Short mmCIF file of C-alpha atoms in Angstrom, two decimals:
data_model
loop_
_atom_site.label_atom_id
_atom_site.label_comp_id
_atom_site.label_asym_id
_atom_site.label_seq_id
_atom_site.Cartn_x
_atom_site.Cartn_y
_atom_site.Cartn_z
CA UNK A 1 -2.83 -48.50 26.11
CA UNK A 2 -2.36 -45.64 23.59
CA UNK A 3 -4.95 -42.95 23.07
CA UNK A 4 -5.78 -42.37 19.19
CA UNK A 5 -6.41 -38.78 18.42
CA UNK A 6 -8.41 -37.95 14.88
CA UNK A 7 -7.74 -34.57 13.74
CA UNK A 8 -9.66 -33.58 11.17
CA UNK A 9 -8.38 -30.88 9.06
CA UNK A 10 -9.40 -28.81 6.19
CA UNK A 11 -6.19 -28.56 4.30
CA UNK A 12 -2.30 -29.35 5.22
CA UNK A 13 -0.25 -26.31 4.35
CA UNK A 14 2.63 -24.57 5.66
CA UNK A 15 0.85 -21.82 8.28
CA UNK A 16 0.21 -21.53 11.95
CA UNK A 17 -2.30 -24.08 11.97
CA UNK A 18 0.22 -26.90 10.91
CA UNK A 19 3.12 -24.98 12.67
CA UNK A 20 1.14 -25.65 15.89
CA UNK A 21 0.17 -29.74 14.73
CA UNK A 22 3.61 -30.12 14.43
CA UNK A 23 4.50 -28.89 17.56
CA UNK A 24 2.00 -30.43 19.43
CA UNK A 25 2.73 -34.25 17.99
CA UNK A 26 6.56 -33.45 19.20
CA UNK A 27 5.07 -32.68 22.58
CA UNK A 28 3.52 -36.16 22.25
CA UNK A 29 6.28 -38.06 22.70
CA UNK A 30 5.20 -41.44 21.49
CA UNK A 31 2.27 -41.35 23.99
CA UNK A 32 -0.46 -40.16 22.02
CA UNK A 33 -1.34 -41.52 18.59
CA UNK A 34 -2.30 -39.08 16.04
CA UNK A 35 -4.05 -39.31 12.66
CA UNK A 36 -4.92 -36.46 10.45
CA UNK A 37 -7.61 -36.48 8.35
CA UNK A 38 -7.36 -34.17 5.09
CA UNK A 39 -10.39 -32.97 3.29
CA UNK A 40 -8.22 -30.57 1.21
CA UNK A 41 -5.20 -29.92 -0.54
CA UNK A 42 -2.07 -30.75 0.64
CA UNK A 43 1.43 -29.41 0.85
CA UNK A 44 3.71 -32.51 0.76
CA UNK A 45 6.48 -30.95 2.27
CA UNK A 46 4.24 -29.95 5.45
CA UNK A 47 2.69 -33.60 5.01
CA UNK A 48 6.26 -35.26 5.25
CA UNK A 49 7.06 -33.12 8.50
CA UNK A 50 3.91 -33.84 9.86
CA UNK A 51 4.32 -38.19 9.18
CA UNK A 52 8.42 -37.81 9.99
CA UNK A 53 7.08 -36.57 13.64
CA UNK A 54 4.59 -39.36 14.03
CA UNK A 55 0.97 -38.60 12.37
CA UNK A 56 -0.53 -41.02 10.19
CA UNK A 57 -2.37 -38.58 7.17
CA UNK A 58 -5.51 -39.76 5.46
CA UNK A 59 -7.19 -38.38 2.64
CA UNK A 60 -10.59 -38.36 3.07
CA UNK A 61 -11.00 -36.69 -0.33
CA UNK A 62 -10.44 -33.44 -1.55
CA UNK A 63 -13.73 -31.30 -1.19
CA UNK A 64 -14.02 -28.14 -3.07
CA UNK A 65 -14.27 -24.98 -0.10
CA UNK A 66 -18.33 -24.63 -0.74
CA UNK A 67 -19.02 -28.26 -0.64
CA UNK A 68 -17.34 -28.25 2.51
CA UNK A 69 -19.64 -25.71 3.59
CA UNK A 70 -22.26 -27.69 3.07
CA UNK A 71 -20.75 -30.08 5.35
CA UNK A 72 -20.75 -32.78 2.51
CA UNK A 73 -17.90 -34.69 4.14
CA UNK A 74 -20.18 -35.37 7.48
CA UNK A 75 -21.44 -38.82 5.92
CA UNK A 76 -17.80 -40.29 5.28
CA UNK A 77 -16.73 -38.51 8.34
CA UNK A 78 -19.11 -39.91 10.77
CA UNK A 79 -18.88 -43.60 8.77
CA UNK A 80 -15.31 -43.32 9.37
CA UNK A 81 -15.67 -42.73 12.83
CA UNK A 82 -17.59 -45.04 13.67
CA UNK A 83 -15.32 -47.68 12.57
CA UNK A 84 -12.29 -46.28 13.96
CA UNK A 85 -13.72 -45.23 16.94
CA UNK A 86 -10.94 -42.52 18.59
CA UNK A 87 -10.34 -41.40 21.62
CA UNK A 88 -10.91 -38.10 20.74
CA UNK A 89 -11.85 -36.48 17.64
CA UNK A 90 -10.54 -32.79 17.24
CA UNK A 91 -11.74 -30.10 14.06
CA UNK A 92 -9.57 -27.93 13.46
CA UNK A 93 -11.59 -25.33 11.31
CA UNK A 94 -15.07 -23.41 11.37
CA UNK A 95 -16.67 -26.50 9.10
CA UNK A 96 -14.25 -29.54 10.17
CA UNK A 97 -15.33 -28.03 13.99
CA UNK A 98 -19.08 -28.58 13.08
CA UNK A 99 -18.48 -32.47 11.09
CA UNK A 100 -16.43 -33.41 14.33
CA UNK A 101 -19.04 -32.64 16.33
CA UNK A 102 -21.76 -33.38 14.55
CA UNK A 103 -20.11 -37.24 13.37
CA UNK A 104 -18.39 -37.14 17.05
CA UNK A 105 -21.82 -36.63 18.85
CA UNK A 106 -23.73 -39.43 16.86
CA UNK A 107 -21.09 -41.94 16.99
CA UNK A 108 -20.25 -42.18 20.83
CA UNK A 109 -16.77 -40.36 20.51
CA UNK A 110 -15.10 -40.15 24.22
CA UNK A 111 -14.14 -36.67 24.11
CA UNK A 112 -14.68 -33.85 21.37
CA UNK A 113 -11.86 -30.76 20.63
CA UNK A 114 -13.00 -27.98 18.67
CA UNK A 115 -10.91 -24.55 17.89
CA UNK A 116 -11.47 -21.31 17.17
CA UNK A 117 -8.77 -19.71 14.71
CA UNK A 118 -9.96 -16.48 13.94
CA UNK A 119 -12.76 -13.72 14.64
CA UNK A 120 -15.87 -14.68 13.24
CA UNK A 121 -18.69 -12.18 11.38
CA UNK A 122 -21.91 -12.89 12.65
CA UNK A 123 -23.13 -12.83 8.25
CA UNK A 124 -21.20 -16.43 7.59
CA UNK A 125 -23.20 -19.22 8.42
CA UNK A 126 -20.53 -21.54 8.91
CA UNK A 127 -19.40 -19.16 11.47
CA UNK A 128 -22.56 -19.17 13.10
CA UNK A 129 -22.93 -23.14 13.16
CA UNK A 130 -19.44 -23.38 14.42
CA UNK A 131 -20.34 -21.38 17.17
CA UNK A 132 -24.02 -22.97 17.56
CA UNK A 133 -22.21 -26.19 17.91
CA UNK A 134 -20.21 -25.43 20.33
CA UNK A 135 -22.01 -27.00 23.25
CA UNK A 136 -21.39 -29.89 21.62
CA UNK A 137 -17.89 -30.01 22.05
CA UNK A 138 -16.21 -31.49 25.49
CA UNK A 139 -13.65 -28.65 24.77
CA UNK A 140 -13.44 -25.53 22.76
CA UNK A 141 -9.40 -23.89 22.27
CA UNK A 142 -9.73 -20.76 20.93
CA UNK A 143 -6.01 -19.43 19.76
CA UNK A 144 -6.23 -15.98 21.48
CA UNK A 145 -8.21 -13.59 23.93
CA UNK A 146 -9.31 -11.46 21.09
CA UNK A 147 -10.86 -14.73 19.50
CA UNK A 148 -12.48 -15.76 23.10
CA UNK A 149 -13.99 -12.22 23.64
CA UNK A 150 -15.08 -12.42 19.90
CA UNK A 151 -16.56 -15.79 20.33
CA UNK A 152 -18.21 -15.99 23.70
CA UNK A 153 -18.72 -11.67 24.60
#
């Protein structure tokens, strides 16, 4: 039995977010199957690398950055969810963190991933729900020590 992975991402473009998807699905090997939800633009060069290594790619739809702040994708999100049902469902950004784990918490997910990418300023609020929801995660990767101590003191 596989385990399926839902990665839920803001945007696919060439950085170190998608540097590190890419080389986490070749660390996969096979045994791990991942899908990446987009609820951005996309890169289809980065998109091809990321399918030619494994990942399925849905488009959820392409949300404008302050309707994602709003969190307007957590009603397709969490539908979605629930009739995929994942092993694990991992955000990838301050708002995809808070959908996952809001739409991962309601629907019965098995495991939730969250990650911090950068140092957060205690004035955004979707810095401060990120971090408010971070209880509700089963696991919280934050990318550096500098991000940690900013994060969690």
């Amino acid at each position: 039995m596989s385990t399926d992975v839902v990665l839920l991402v803001d945007k696919i473009i060439r950085g170190g977010g998608e540097t590190l998807l890419n080389s986490l699905i070749r660390h996969f090997n096979n045994s791990i199957n991942v899908h990446i939800w987009n609820l951005g633009e996309a890169d289809t060069d980065v998109e091809n690398e990321l399918i030619d290594r494994g990942a399925t790619i849905t488009h959820i739809r392409t949300y404008q950055t302050y309707e994602k702040y709003l969190l307007k994708p957590l009603p397709i999100v969490a539908k979605k969810l629930r009739s995929f049902e994942p092993d694990i469902v991992h955000g990838y950004s301050n708002y995809t963190n808070v959908i996952a784990r809001l739409a991962g918490t309601a629907d019965g997910i098995p495991t939730i991933v969250g990650q911090h990418h950068g140092v957060p300023e205690s004035d955004d609020p979707a810095v401060s729900a990120n971090v408010f929801t971070n209880r509700l995660a089963d696991i919280t990767i934050t990318v550096s020590d500098t991000v940690a101590n900013a994060v969690y003191g």
